[in-house]
Tab-separated table of C-alpha atoms in Angstrom:
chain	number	residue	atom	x	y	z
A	1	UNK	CA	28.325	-6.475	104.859
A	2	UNK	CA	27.792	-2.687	105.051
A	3	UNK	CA	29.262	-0.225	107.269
A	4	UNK	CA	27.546	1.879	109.783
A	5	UNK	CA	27.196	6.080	108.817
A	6	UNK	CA	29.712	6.762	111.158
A	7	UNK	CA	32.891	4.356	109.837
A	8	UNK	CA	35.216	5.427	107.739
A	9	UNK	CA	35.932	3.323	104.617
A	10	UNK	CA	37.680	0.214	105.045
A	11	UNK	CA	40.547	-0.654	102.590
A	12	UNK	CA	42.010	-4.316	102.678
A	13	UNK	CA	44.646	-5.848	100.814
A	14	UNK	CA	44.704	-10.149	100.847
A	15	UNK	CA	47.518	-11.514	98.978
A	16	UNK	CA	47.194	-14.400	96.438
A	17	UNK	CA	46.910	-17.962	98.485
A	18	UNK	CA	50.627	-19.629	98.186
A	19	UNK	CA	51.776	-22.833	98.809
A	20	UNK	CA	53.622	-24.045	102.018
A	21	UNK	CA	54.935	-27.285	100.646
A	22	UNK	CA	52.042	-29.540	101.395
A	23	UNK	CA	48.743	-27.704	101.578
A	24	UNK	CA	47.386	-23.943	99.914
A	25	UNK	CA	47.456	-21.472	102.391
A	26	UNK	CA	45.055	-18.057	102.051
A	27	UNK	CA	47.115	-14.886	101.588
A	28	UNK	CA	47.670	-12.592	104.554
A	29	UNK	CA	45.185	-9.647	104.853
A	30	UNK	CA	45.951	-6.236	105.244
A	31	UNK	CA	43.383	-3.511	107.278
A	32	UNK	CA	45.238	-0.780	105.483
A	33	UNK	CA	42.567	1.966	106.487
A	34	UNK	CA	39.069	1.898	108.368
A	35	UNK	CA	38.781	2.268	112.333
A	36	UNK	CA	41.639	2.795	114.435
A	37	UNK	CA	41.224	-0.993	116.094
A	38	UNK	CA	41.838	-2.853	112.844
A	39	UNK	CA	43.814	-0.378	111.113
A	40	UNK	CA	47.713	-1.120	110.178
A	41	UNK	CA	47.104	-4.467	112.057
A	42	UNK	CA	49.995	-6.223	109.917
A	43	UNK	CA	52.488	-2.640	110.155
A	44	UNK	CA	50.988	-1.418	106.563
A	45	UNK	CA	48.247	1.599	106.628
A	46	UNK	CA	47.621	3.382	103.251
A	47	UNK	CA	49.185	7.234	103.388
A	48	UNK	CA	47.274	9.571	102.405
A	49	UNK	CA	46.048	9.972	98.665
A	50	UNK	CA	45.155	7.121	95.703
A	51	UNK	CA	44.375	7.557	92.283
A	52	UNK	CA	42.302	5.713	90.148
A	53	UNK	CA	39.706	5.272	92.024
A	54	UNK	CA	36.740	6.412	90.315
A	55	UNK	CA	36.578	5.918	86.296
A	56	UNK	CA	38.690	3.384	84.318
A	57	UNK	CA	40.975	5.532	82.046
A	58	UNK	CA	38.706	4.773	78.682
A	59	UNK	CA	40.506	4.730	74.949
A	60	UNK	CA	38.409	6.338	71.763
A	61	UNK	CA	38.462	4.423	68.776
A	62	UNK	CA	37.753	6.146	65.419
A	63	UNK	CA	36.989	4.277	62.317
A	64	UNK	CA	40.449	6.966	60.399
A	65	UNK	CA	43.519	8.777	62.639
A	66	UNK	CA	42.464	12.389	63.427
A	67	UNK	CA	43.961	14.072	60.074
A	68	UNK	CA	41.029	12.662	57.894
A	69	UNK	CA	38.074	14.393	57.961
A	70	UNK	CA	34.978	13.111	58.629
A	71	UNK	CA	36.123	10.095	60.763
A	72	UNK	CA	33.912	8.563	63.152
A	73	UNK	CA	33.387	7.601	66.150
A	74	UNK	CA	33.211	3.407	66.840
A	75	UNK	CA	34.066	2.237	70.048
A	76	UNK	CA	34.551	2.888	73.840
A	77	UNK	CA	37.133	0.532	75.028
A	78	UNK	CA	37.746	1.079	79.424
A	79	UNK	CA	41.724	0.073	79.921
A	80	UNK	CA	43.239	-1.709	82.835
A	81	UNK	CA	42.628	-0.451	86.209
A	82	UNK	CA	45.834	1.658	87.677
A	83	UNK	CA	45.775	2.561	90.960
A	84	UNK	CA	48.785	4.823	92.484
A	85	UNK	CA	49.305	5.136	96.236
A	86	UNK	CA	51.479	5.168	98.906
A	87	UNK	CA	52.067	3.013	101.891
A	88	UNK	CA	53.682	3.641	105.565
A	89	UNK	CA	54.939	0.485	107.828
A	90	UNK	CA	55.420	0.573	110.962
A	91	UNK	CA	57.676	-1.632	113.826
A	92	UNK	CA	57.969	-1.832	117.310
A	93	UNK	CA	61.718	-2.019	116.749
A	94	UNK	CA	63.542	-2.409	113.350
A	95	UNK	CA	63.419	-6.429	113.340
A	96	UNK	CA	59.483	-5.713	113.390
A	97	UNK	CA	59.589	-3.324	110.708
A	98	UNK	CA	61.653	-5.453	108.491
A	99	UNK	CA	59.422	-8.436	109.610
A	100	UNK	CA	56.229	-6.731	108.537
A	101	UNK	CA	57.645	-5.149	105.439
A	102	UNK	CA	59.311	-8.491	103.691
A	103	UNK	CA	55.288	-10.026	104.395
A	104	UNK	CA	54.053	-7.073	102.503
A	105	UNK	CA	56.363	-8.131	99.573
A	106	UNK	CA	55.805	-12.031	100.068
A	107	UNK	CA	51.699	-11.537	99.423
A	108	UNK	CA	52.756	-9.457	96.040
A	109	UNK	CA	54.051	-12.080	93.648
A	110	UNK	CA	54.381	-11.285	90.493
A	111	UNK	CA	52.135	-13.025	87.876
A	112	UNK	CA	49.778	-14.201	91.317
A	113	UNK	CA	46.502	-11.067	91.946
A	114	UNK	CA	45.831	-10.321	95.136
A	115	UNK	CA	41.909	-8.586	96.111
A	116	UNK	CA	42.176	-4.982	97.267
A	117	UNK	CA	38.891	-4.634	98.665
A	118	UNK	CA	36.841	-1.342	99.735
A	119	UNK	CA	34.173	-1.733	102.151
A	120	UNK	CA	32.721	1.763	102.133
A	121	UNK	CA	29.201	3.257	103.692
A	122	UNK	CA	25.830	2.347	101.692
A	123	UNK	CA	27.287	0.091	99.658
A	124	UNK	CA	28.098	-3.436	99.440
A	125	UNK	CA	31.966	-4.637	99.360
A	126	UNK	CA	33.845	-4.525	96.321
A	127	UNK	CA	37.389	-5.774	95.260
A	128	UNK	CA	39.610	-5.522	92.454
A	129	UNK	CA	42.256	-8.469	91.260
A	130	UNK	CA	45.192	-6.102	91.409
A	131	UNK	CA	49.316	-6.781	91.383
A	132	UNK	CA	51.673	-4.539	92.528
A	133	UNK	CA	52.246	-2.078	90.309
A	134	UNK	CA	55.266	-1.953	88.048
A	135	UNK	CA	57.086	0.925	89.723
A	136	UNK	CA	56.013	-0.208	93.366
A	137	UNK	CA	58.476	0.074	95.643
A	138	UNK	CA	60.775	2.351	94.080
A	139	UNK	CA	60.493	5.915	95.308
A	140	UNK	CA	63.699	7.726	96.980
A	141	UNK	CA	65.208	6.521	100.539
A	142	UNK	CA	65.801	9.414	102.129
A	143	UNK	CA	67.045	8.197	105.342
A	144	UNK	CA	66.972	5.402	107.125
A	145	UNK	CA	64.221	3.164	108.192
A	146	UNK	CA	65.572	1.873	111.250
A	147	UNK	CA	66.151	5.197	112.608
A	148	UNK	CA	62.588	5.603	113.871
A	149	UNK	CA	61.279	2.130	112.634
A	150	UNK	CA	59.156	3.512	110.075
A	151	UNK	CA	58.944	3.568	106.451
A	152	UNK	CA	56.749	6.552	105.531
A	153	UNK	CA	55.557	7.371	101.797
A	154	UNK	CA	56.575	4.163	100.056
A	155	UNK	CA	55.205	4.710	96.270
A	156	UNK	CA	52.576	1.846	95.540
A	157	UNK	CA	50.291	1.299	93.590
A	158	UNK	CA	47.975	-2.075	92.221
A	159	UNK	CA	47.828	-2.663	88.505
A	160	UNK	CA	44.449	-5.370	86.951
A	161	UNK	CA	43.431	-6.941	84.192
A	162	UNK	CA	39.619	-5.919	85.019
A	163	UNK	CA	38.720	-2.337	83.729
A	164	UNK	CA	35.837	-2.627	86.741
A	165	UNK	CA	35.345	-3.488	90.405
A	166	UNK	CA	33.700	-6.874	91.465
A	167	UNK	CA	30.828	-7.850	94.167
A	168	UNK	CA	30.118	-10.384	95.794
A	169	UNK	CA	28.919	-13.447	93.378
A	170	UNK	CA	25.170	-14.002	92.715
A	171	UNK	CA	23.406	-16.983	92.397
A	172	UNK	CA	19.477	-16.899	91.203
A	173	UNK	CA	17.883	-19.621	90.899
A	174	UNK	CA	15.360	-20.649	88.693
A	175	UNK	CA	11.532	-21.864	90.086
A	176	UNK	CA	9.034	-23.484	88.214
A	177	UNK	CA	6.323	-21.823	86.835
A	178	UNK	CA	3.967	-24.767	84.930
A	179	UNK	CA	4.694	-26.234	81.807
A	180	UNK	CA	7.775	-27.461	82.401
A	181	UNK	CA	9.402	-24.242	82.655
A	182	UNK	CA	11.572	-22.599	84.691
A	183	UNK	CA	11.413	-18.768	85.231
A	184	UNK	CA	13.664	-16.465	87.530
A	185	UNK	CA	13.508	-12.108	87.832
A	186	UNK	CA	16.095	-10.616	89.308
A	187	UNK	CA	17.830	-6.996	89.267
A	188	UNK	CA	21.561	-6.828	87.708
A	189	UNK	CA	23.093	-3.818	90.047
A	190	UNK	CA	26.014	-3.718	87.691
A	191	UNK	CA	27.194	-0.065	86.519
A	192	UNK	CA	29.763	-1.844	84.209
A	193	UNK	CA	29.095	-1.686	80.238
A	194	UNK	CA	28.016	-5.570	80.503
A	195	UNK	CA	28.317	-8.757	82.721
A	196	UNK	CA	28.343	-12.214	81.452
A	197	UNK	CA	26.621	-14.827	83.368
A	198	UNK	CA	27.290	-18.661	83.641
A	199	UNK	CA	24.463	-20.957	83.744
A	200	UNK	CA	24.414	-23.928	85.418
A	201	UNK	CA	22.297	-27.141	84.555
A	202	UNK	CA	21.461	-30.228	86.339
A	203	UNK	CA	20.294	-33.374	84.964
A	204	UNK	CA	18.727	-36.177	84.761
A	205	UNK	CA	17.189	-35.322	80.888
A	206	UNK	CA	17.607	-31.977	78.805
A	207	UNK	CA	17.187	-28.790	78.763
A	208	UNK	CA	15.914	-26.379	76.383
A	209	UNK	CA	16.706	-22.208	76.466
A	210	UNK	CA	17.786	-19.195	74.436
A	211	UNK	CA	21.128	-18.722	73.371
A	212	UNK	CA	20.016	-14.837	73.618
A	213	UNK	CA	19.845	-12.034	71.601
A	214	UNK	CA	17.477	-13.540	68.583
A	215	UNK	CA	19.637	-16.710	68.753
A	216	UNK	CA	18.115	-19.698	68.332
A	217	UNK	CA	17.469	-22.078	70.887
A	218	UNK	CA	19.791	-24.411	72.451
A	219	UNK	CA	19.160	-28.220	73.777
A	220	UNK	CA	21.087	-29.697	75.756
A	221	UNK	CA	22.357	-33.025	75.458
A	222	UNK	CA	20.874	-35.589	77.950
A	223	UNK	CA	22.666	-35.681	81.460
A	224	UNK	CA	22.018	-38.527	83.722
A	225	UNK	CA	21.782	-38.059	87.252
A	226	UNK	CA	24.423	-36.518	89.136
A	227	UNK	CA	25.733	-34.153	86.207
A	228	UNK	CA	25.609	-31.098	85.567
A	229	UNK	CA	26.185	-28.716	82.513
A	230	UNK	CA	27.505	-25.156	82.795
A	231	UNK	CA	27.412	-22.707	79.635
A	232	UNK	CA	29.972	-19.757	80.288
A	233	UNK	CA	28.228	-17.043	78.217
A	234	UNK	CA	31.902	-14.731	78.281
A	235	UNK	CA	32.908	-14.438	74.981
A	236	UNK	CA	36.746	-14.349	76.465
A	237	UNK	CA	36.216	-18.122	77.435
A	238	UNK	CA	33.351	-19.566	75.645
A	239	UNK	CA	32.771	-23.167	77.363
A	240	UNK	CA	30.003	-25.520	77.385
A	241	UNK	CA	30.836	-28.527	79.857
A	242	UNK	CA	29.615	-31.118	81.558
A	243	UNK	CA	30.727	-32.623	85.060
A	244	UNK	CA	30.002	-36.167	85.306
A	245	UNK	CA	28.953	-37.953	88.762
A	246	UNK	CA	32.449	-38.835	89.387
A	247	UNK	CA	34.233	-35.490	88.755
A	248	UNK	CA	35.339	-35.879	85.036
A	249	UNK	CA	34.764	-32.747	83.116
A	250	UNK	CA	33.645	-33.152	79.156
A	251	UNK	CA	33.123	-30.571	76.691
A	252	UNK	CA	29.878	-29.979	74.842
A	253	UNK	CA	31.011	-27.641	72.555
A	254	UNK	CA	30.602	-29.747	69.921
A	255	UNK	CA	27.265	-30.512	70.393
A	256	UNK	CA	26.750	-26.829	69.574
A	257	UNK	CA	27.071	-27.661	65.913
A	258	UNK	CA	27.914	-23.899	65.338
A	259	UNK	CA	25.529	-22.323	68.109
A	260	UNK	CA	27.062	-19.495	69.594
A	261	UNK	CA	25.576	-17.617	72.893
A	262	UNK	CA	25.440	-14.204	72.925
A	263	UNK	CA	24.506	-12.623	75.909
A	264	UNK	CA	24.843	-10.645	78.456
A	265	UNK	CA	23.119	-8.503	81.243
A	266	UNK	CA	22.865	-4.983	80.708
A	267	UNK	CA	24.035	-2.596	83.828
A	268	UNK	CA	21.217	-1.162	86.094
A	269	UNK	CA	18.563	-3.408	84.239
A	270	UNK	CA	15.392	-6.084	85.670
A	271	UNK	CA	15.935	-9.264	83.899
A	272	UNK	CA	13.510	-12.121	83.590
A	273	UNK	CA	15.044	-15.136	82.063
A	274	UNK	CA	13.247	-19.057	81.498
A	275	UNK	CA	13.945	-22.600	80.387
A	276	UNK	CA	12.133	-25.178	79.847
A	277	UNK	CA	12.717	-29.045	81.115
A	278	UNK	CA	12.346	-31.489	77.559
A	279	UNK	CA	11.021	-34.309	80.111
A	280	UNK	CA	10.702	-34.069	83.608
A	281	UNK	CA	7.954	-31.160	85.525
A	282	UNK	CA	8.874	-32.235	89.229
A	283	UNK	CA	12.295	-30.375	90.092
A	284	UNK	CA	13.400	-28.751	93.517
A	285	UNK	CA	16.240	-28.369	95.472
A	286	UNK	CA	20.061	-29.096	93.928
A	287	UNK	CA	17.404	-29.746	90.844
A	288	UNK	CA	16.657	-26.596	89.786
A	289	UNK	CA	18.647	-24.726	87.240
A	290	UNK	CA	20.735	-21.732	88.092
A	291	UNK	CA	22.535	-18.463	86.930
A	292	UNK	CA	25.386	-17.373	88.586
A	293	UNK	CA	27.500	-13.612	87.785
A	294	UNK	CA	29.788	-11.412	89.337
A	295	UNK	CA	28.135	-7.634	89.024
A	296	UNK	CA	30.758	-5.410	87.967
A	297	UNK	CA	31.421	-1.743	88.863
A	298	UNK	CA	32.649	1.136	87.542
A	299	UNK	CA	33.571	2.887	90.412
A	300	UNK	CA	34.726	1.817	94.238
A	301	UNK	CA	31.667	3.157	95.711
């Protein structure tokens, strides 16, 4: 989805799903700017003004504190992604406005991300997994709300775990190129340091690839029909798993004997990645291996 050169940019909020006491329910979603048709359609528009926005905040790390001379420099580390805002509600009357303002609160749990997304012109949509920030909510009353059934200025803000923005997920899957391997070429549109990709393989028999980087390769062990093996490549959750034909997960970590993966895709970059089947030349379909990612972005636009 991209917008037309004549919209402005659309900002939604969708709270975390909850539960309703027999079922998950999605999170309500917020038009809190964009076109005047969709805008405030839940009594919450953005006021004007956010920070934090562009750049994550970024910490230098120096191999000695600043008094020794000669210390150098080691490491770029991007921080968790602050935003500050404000918000105005709105009511037809002041049971309206309190309606709309305690469903603002009820898709903010704490501990439970929401997506802030921004759907802006020439680009594709991106969203951060954001919370309410710490000091949301707690700016100066200075009159009453039900006077004019409006609460105007409210200090916001989101706080994430994620330095970066996400897309929408990729998938690329891999074709056959002779020789029992398995080939796919694809652009990473990332502008985020790195992304780390999972990659997902179906069975029946084994399959044979590159842990990256100079590693060694890796093969599988065999999967029968039905399964299918996924190698997380994020060195935050390193996982090698199987799911069997019936749903039951197993780990194949061990069958790593001391393997490691290391890699990743490098922003702004044309990859070509390929595996090889140990037995079988005739895959298609739900058969063929694949590589799935989130790009990642340093900026909202």
């Amino acid at each position: 989805m991209t917008l037309k050169t004549d919209q402005p940019t659309w900002i939604i909020y969708q709270g975390p799903p909850t539960w309703d006491g027999s079922k998950w329910v999605n999170g309500d979603r917020f038009f809190l700017s964009g076109p005047k048709a969709y805008r405030a359609n839940l009594g919450v528009e953005l006021a004007p003004g956010m920070d934090g926005l562009e750049l994550p905040v970024t910490e230098y790390r120096y191999d000695a504190d600043a008094n020794t001379p000669g210390s150098q420099f080691v490491s770029a580390v991007a921080t968790r992604r602050n935003i500050k805002a404000s918000i105005n509600i709105f009511g037809e009357d002041v049971a309206d406005l309190y309606r709309n303002k305690d469903r603002w609160y009820a898709n903010h749990q704490h501990g439970s991300p929401g997506r802030l997304w921004f759907i802006t012109r020439g680009r594709e949509p991106r969203y951060l997994s954001a919370m309410a920030a710490e000091g949301a909510g707690q700016g100066t009353i200075e009159k009453d709300w039900g006077l004019h059934n409006t609460i105007k200025g409210m200090e916001w803000g989101w706080t994430s775990d994620a330095a970066y923005f996400f897309g929408y997920r990729e998938e690329k899957v891999f074709k056959p190129v002779g020789g029992k391997r398995y080939r796919v070429t694809f652009f990473n549109a990332s502008t985020a340091p790195r992304v780390y990709p999972e990659l997902y393989l179906p069975g029946p028999g084994q399959w044979e690839f590159s842990l990256g980087y100079e590693q060694p390769n890796l093969r599988t062990p065999g999967l029968a029909e039905g399964e299918v093996a996924k190698l997380d490549y994020n060195p935050k959750n390193p996982t090698f798993l199987k799911r069997q034909k019936n749903g039951t997960i197993v780990n194949l970590w061990p069958s790593m004997v001391g393997q490691r993966p290391r890699f990743c895709l490098e922003p702004q970059t044309m990859n070509t990645l390929e595996i090889r089947h140990v037995t079988d030349e005739t895959r298609s379909g739900d058969g063929l291996p694949r590589l799935k990612y989130s790009p990642e972005f340093t900026s909202w636009t």
